[in-house]
XYZ file of C-alpha atoms in Angstrom:
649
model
C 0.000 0.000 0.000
C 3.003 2.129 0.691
C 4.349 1.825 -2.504
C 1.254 1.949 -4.468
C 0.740 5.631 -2.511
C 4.418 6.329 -3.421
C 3.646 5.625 -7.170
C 0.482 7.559 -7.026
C 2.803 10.603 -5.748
C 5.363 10.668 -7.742
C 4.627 8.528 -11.378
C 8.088 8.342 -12.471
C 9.549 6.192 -9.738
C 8.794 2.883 -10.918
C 11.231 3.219 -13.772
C 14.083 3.215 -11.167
C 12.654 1.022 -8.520
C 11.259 -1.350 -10.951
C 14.435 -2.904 -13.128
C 17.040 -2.141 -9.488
C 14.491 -4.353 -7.449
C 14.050 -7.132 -10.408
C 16.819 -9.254 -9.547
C 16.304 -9.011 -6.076
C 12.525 -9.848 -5.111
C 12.447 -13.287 -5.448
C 12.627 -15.588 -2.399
C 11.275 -18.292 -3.975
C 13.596 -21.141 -1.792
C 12.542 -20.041 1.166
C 8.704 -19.031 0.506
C 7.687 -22.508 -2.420
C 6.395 -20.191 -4.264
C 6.841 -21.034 -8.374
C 3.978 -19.432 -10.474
C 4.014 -16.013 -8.396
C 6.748 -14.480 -6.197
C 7.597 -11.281 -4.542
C 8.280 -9.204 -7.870
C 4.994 -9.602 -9.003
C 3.698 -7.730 -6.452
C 5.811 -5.080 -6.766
C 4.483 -4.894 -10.662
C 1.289 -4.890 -9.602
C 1.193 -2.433 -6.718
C 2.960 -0.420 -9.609
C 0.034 -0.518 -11.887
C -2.134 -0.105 -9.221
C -0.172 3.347 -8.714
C 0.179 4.383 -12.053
C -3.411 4.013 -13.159
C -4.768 5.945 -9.713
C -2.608 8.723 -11.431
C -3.353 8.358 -14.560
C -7.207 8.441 -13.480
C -6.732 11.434 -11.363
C -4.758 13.051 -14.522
C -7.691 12.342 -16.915
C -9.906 13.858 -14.687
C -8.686 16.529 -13.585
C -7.834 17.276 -18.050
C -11.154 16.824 -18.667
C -10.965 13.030 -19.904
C -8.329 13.464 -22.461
C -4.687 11.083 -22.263
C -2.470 10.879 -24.894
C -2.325 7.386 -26.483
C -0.104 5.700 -29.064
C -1.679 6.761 -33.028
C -4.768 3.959 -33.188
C -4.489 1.672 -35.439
C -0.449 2.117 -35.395
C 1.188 -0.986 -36.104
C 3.125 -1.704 -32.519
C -0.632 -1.289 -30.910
C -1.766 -3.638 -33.361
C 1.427 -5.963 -32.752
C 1.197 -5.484 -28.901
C -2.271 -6.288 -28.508
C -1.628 -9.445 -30.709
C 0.999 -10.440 -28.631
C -1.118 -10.691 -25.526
C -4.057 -12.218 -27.437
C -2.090 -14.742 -29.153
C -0.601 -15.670 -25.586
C -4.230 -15.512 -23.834
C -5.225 -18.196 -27.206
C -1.590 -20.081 -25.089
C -2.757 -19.822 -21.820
C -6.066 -21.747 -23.376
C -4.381 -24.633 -24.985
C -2.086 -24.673 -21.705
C -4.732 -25.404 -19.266
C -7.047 -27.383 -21.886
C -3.917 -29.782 -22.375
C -2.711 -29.730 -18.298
C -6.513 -30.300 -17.242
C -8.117 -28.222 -14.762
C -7.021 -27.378 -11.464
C -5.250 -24.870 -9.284
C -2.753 -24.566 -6.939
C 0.114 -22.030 -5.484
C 2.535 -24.583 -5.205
C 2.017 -26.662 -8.440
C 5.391 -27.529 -10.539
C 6.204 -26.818 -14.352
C 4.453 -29.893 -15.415
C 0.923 -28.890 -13.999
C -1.575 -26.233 -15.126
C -0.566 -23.075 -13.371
C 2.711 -23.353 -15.328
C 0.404 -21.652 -18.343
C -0.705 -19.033 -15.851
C 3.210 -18.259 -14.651
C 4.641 -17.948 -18.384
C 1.749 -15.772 -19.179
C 1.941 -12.672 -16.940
C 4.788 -11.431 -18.515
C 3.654 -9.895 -21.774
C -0.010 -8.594 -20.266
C 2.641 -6.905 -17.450
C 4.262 -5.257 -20.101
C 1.567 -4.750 -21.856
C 0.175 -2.715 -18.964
C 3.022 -1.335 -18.337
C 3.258 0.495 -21.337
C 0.980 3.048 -21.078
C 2.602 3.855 -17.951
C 6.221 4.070 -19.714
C 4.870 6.056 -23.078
C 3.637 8.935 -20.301
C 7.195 9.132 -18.571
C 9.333 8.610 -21.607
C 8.034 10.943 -24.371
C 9.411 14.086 -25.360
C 12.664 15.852 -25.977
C 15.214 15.093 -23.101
C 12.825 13.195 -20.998
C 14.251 12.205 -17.533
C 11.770 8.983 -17.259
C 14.329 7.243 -19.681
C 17.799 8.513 -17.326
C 15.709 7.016 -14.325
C 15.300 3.649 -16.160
C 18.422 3.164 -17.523
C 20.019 4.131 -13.879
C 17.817 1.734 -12.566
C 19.193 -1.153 -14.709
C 22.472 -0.049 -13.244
C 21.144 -0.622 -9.671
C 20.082 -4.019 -10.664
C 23.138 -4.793 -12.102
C 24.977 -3.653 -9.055
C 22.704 -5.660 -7.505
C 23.667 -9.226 -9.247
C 27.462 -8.370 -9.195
C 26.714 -7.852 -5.569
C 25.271 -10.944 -5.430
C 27.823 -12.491 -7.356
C 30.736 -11.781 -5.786
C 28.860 -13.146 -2.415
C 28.275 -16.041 -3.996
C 31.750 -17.129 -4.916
C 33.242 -15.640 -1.980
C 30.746 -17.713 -0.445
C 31.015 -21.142 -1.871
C 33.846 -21.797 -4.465
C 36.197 -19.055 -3.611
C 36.644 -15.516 -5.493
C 39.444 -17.190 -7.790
C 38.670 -20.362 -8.249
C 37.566 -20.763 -12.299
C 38.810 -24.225 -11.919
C 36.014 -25.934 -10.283
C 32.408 -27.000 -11.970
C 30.697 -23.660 -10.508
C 28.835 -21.809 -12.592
C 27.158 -18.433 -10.899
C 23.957 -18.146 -10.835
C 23.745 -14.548 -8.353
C 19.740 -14.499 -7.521
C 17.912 -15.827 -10.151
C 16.718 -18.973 -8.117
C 14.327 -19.984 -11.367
C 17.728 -21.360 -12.357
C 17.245 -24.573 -9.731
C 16.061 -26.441 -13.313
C 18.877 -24.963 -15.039
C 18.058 -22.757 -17.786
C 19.827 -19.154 -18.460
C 18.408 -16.540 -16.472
C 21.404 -14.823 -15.543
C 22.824 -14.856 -19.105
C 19.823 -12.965 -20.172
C 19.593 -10.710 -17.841
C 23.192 -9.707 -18.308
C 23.475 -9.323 -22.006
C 20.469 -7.047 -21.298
C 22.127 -4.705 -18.416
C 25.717 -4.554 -20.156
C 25.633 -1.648 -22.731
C 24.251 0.550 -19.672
C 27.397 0.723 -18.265
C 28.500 2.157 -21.560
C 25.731 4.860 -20.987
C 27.265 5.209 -17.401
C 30.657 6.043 -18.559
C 29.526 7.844 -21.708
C 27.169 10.150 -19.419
C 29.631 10.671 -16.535
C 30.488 14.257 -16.096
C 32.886 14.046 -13.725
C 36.041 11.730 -12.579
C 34.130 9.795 -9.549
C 30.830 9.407 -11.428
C 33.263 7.413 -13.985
C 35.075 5.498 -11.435
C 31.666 4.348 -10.037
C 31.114 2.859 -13.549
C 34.331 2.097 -14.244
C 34.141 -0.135 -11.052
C 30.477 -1.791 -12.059
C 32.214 -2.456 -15.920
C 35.034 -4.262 -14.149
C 32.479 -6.209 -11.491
C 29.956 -7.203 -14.174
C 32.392 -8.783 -16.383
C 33.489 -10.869 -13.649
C 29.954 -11.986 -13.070
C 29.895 -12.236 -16.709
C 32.807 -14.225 -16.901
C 32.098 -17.008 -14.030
C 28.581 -18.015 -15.893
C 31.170 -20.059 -18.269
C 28.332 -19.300 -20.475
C 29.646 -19.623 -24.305
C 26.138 -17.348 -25.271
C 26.801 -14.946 -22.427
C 30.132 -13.773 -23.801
C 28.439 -14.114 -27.458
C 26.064 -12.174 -26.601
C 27.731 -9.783 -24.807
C 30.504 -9.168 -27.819
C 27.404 -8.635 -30.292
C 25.405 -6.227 -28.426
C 28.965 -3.829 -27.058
C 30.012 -4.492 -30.671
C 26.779 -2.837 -32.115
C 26.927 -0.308 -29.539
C 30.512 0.281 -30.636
C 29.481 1.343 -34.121
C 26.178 3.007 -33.181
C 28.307 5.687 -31.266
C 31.119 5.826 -33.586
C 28.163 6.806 -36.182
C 26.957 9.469 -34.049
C 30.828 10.685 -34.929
C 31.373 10.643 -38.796
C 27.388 9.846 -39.668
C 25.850 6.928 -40.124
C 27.532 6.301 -43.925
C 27.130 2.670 -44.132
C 30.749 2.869 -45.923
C 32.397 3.991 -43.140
C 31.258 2.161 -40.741
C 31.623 -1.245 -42.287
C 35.612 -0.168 -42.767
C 35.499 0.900 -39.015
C 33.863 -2.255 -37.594
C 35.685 -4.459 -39.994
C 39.500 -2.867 -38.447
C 38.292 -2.887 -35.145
C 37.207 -6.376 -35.447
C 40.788 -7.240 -37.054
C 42.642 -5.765 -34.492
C 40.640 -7.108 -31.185
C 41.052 -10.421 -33.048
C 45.076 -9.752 -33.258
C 44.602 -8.358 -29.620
C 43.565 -11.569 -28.617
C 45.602 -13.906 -30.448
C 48.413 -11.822 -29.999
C 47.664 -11.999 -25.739
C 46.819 -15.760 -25.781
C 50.377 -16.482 -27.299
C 52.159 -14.620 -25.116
C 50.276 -16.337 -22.346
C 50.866 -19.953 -23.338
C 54.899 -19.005 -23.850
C 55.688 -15.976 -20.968
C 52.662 -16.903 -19.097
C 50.636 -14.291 -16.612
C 53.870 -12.101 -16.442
C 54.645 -11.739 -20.143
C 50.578 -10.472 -20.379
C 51.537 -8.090 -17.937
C 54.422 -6.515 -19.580
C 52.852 -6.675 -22.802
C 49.641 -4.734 -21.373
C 52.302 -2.460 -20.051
C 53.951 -1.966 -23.106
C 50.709 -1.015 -25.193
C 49.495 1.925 -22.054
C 53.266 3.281 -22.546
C 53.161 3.201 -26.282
C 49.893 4.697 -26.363
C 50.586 7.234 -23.987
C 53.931 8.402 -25.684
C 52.442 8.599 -29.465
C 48.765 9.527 -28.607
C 48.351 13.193 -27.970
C 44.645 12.638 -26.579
C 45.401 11.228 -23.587
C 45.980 14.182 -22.006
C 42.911 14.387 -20.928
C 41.509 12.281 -18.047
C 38.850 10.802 -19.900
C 41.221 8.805 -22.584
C 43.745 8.209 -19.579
C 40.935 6.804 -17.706
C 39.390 4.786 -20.584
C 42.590 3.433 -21.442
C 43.626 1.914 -18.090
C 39.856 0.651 -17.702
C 40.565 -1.250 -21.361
C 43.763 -2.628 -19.761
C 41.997 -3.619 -16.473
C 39.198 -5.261 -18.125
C 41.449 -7.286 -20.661
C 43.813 -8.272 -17.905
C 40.313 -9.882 -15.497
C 39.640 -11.912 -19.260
C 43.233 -13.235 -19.661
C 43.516 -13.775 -15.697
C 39.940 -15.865 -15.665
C 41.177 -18.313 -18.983
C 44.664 -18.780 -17.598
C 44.194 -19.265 -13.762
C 42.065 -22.236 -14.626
C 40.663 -24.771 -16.756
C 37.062 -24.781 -16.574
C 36.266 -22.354 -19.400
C 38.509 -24.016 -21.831
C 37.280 -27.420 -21.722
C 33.600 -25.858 -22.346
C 35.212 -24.459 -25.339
C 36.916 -27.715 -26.635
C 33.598 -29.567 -25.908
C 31.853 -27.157 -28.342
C 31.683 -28.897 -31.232
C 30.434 -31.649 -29.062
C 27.623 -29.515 -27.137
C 26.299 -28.039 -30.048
C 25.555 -31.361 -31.847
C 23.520 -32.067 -28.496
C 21.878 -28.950 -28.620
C 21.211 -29.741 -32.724
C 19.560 -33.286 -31.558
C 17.884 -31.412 -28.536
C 15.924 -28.916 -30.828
C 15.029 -31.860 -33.288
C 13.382 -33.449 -30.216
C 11.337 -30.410 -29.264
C 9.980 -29.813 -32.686
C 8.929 -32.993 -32.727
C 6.493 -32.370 -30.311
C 4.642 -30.230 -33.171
C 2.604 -32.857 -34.900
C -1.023 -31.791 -36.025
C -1.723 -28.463 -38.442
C -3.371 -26.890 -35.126
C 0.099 -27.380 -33.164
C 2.384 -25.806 -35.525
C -0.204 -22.889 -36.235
C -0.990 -21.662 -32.291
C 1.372 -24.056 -30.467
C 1.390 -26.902 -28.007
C 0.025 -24.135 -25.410
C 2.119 -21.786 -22.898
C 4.394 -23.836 -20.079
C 3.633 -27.407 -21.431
C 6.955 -27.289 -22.909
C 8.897 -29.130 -20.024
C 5.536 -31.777 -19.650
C 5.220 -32.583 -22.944
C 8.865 -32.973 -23.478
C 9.571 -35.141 -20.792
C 6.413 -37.405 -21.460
C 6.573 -37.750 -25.251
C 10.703 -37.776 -26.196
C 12.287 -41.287 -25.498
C 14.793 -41.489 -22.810
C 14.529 -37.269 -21.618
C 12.007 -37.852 -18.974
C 12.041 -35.703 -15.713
C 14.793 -36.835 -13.429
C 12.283 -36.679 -10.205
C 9.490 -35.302 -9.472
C 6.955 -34.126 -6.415
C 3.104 -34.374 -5.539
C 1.575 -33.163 -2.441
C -2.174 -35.263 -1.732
C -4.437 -35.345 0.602
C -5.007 -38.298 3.591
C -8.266 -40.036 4.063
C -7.301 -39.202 7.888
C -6.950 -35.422 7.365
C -3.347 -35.397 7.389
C -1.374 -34.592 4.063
C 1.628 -36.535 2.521
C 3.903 -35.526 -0.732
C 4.993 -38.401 -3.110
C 8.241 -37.876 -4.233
C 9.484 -40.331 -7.285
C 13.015 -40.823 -9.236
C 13.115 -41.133 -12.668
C 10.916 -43.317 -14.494
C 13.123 -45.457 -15.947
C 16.660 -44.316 -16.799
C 18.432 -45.124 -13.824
C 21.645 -42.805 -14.474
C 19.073 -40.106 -13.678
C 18.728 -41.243 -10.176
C 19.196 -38.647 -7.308
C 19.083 -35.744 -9.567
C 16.295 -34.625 -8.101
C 15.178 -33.427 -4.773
C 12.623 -32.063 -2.219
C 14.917 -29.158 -0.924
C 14.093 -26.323 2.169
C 16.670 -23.635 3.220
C 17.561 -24.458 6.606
C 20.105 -22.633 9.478
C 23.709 -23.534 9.005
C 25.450 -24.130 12.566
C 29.209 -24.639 12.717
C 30.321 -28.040 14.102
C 26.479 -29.378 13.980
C 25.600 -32.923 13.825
C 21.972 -33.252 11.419
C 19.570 -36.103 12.534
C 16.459 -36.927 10.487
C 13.266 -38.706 11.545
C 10.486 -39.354 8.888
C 6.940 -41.150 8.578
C 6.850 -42.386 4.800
C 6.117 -45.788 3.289
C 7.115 -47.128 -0.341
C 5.668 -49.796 -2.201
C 8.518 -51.228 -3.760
C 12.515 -51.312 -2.768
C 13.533 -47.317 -2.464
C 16.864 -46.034 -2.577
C 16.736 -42.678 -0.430
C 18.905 -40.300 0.049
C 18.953 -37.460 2.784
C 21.419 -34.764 2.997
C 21.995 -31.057 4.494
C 24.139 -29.499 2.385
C 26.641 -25.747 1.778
C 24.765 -25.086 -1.237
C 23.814 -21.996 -2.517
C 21.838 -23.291 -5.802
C 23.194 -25.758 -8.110
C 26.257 -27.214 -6.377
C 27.171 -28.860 -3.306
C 30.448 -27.647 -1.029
C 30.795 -29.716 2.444
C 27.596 -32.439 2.815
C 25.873 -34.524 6.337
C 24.187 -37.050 4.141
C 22.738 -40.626 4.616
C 21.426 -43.093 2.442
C 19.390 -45.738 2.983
C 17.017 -48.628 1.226
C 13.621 -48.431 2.653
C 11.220 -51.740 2.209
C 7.528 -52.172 1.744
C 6.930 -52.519 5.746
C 4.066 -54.959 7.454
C 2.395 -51.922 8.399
C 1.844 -48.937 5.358
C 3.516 -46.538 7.401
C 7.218 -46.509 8.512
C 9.414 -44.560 11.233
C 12.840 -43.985 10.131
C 15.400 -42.347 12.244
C 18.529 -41.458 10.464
C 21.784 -39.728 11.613
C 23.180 -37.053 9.020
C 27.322 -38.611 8.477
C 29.994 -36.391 6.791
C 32.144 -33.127 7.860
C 31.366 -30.413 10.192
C 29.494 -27.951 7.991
C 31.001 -24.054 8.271
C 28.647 -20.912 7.819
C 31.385 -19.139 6.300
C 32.645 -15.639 6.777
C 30.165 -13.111 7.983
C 30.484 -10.961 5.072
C 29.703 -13.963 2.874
C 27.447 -16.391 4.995
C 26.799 -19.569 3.350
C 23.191 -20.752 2.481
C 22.681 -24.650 3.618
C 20.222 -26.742 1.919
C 18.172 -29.923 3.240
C 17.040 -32.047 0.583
C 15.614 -35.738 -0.100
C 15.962 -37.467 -3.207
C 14.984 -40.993 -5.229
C 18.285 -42.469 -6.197
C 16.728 -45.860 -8.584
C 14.422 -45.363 -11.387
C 10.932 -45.722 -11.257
C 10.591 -45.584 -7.228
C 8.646 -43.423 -4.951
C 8.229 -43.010 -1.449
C 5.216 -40.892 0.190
C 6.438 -38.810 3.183
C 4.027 -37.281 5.931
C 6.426 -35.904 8.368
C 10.192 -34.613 8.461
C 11.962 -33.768 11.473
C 15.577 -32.352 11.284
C 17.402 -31.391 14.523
C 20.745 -30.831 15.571
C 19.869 -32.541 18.909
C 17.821 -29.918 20.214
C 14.139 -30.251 20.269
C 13.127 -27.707 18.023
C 12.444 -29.106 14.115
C 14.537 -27.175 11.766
C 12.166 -27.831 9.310
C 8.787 -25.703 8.672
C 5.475 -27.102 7.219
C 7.303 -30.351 7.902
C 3.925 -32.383 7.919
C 2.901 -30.616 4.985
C -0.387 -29.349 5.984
C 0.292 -26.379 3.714
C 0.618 -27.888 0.562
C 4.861 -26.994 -0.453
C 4.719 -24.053 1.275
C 8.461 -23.151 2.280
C 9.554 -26.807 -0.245
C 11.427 -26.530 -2.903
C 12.103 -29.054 -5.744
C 15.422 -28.723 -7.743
C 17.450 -30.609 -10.599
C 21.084 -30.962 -10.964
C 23.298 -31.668 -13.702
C 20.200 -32.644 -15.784
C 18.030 -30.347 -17.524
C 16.480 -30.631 -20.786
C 13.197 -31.449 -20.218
C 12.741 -27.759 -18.496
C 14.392 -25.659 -21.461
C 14.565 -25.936 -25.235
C 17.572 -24.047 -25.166
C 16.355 -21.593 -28.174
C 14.122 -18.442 -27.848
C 12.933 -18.835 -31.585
C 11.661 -22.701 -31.210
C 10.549 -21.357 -27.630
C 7.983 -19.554 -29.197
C 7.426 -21.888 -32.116
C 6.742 -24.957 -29.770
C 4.322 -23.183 -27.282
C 2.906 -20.715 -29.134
C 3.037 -21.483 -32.679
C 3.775 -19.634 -35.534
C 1.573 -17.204 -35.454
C 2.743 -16.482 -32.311
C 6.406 -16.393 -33.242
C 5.762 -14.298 -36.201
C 4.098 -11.728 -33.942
C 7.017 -11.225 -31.326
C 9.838 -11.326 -34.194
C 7.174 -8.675 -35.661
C 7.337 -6.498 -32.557
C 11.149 -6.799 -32.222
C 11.621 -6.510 -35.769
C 9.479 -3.393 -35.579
C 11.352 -1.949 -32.366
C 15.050 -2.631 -33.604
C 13.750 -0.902 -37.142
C 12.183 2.226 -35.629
C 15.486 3.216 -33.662
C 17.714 2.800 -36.481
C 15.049 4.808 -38.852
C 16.301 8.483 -38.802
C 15.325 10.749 -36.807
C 15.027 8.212 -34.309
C 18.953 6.376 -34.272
C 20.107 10.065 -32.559
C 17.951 9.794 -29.576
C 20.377 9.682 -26.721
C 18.867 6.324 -25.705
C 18.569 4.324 -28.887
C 21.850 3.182 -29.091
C 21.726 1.528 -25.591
C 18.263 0.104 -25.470
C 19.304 -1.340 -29.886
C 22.163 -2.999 -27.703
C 19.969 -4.638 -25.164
C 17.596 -5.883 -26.983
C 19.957 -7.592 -29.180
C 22.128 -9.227 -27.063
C 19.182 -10.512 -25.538
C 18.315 -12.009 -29.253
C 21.697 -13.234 -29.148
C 21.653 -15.277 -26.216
C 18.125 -16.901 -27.134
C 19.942 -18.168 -29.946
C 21.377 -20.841 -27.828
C 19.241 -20.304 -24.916
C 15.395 -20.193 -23.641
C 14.090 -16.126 -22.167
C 10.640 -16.386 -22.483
C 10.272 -19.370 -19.334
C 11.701 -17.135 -16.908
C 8.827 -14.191 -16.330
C 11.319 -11.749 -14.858
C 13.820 -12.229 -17.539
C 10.410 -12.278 -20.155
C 9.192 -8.901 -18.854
C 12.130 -7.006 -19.260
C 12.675 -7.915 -22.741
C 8.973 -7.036 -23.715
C 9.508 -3.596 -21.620
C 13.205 -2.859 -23.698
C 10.537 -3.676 -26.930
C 8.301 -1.276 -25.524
C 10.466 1.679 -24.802
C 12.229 1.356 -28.004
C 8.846 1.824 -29.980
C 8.167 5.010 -26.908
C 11.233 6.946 -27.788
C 10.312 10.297 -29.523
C 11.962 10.394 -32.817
C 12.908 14.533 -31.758
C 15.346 14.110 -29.204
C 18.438 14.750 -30.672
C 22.085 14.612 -28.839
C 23.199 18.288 -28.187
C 26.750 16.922 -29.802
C 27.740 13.768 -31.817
């Protein structure tokens, strides 16, 4: 209510609170909540806000509000977006059956509901971002793009707590991939990588905008923090992505320079290109032969060339930009030659991308009658249909809650169906206090009807990957009576909570190690010989409340791993044709003069391509968060007003 009054107040807030809060409010491992969370509140106390204000406004004008030009083609686009995914949401809960449920799973209805609030959010949001955006010089657009600087801050933040946390700030030799906050990544997926091609060319803005020498240190000091978070995703379309949409911005500013003749730029981009290529090669060789120190001296040797034979760094800006060029080149070179993880991802390649090939095949195969390939299979039956339909790729676990004839409540977890090297891949998680020198125990009602292989474990984890585990496994028979007791001491090292700048997160979870088992479970108990349960909702009387299933290791059921065959798959292609429409329509209007010399285009061009870039090799639209901001850069690139001109190119 507070921030619905706040947005009522002053209408313009939400464009910095908005993108700095959206990598934050989610709390999703603690709360068990999948198809909503905490930022969808925030998005809707923000419309609630907004349209008070826009309601008073209208009033108090007499009824008149501007509007986009009626019938203008991104109107007609945008309300064909949401009506083609409303005609999704159908086939989504017509194909999942009925039912509903705040804890269900991406294999059950409300998985159509959670993938379709994105585009009627932005949708809504609009209107909204048209009234604060529009016009010559408009602050609403400064306030957005410093709030996607917040919410980067944010995620490095997060990042570098995360490693300090749980493989170590310079360790790039261990399987750890970051993953910061976006906890929809407990299925895998490529939230992050998103999300960061998309933030990335506002640091550009930051340092282009800076007018004064600790305003570009600030952003100098984000640049060099977000490329490390950049960096330890190991993601091969993260650092595509990120090359393609810098690169673009590159030659979108240098146009602003000498004008956009298509001549010159093509010679500029094609030298620049050449000589970050012999940049690179040139650095790698002198790494493999002279090692860290020889990249040192040669870095060295370029800042005192350049300074000698370059009259322009005189000034503080070149000095500055130079020795942040030299910085940020030296964190590359220091992440791919202080260890080996990155480089075997890029000598599996060849490898991964024939997967990937073979992985795609499989999804379209899921598009089999004329009504299919025309509106889709239906929005968030992706990961259901995949897993039921394509031999051998079927969910490696899975959880049910149920009610008891007696009252009480139970969930039934199950392994994998029937490939067995799937086994314990899966688990019933809950955050739970990390003591130092703690001893777990575990008691537990459940019965199985058939030999069950459980395991039970309390874990340093902060997502995807275990540090120091208490774990026990055990085989659990069909008892005389249904229902068993089992009493279980937790066995392995003394679990630390880390430093108190970077506390480690701990992580009790139960899995199914062999294939097509299940066990139902009515009660958990996990002390550390006290008497209070660690555990809450442990008899499951609220549904999953404060549960949390996640995968390891395995996950391509949950993802397609392509943003085109995304939208193909779920939403057909006339759904496809309309968002590659409305981008098409968004990246065309700011390169259409007048509109490439707004102040913004360059930067929102940027984002929304390297966001194209990474759904080339990765899914955007099953993560709403991720989803909304792309359809709200779409959106503000088709609000920009064409008459906003830079005072100086």
């Amino acid at each position: 209510m507070a921030w619905v009054a706040l947005v009522t107040w002053r209408p313009s807030i939400w464009l910095l609170v908005l993108p700095a809060a959206l990598p934050l409010l989610n709390f999703s491992p603690w709360t068990g909540w999948l198809v909503f969370d905490e930022f969808d509140m925030l998005v809707l106390a923000t419309l609630a806000g907004g349209y008070l204000r826009l309601a008073v406004e209208v009033r108090r004008d007499g009824g008149v509000v501007a509007a986009p030009r009626w019938p203008s083609p991104e109107v007609l686009l945008a309300l064909l977006l949401v009506l083609l995914s409303a005609v999704g949401l159908a086939r989504g809960l017509a194909d999942a059956g009925p039912g509903f449920g705040w804890f269900q799973s991406y294999a059950e209805p409300m998985n159509s509901v959670r993938l379709f609030k994105a585009p009627v959010m932005a949708l809504l949001l609009w209107t909204l971002l048209r009234r604060q955006v529009r016009g010559p010089a408009s602050r609403g657009v400064n306030r957005f793009f410093f709030g996607m600087l917040l919410g980067l801050a944010v995620v490095t933040a997060a990042v570098g707590w995360e490693r300090l946390a749980h493989p170590g700030l310079w360790d790039f030799s261990s399987l750890y991939r970051t993953t910061a906050l976006f906890w929809e990544m407990h299925v895998g997926g490529a939230a992050i990588d998103a999300y960061l091609a998309m933030a990335m060319p506002f640091i550009v803005w930051a340092l282009w905008a800076a007018r004064s020498p600790l305003q570009w240190a600030l952003a100098a000091a984000l640049a060099l923090a977000a490329v490390y978070a950049c960096l330890t995703t190991f993601s091969r379309g993260a650092y595509m992505a990120v090359i393609v949409s810098l690169g673009v911005l590159g030659l979108w500013l240098l146009g602003r320079r000498i004008g956009f003749r298509a001549r010159a730029l093509l010679g500029r981009g094609l030298s620049a290109a050449a000589v970050l290529l012999l940049t690179g090669t040139a650095l790698f060789v002198v790494l493999e032969v002279f090692g860290s120190l020889g990249v040192l001296a040669l870095l060295a040797l370029v800042a005192a060339s350049y300074a000698l034979f370059h009259k322009r760094l005189a000034g503080w800006r070149s000095a500055a930009g130079l020795g942040l060029m030299l910085a940020l080149t030296l964190e590359v070179v220091t992440v791919f030659s202080t260890g080996n993880f990155m480089l075997s991802r890029l000598a599996a390649a060849d490898k991964d991308f024939g997967n990937r090939v073979a992985h795609w095949q499989n999804g379209l195969g899921l598009l089999v009658t004329p009504g299919e390939w025309l509106w889709g299979i239906g929005l968030g039956r992706l990961p259901a249909s995949y897993a039921r339909f394509v031999p051998k790729r079927e969910f490696s676990g899975a959880v049910e809650w149920r009610a008891l004839p007696d009252g009480g409540a139970a969930v039934t977890l199950s392994g994998p169906k029937t490939q067995a090297r799937l086994g314990g891949l899966f688990a019933l998680t809950q955050r739970v206090p990390l003591t130092a020198a703690a001893r777990y125990q575990v008691e537990l009602d459940l019965r199985v009807f058939s030999s069950t292989t459980l395991l039970i474990s309390v874990c340093e984890m902060h997502l995807l990957y275990e540090r120091d585990c208490q774990a026990a496994r055990t085989v659990i028979r069909p008892g005389e009576s249904s229902w068993q007791q089992l009493e279980l001491p937790l066995r392995g090292p003394d679990l630390s909570p880390g430093a108190r700048f970077a506390p480690r997160l701990a992580l009790f979870a139960l899995s199914i190690e062999n294939a097509g088992a299940q066990a139902d479970i009515r009660r958990v108990r996990l002390t550390t010989g006290a008497a209070d349960n660690l555990l809450r909702n442990a008899d499951f009387s609220n549904h999953l409340a404060h549960w949390w299933p996640a995968a390891q290791l395995y996950f391509l059921p949950w993802h397609i791993d392509n943003l085109f065959l995304e939208l193909l798959i779920e939403r057909g292609l006339a759904g496809l044709a309309v968002v590659v429409a409305l981008v098409g329509l968004a990246l065309w209007r700011l390169g259409s003069a007048p509109f490439r010399w707004h102040p913004a285009a360059p930067f929102v061009a940027a984002s929304i391509l390297g966001a194209v870039t990474v759904g080339m090799v990765s899914s955007l639209m099953d993560v709403p968060r991720v989803a909304l901001l792309f359809f709200l850069m779409v959106f503000l690139a088709l609000s920009l007003d064409g008459r906003d001109r830079p005072q100086s190119s």
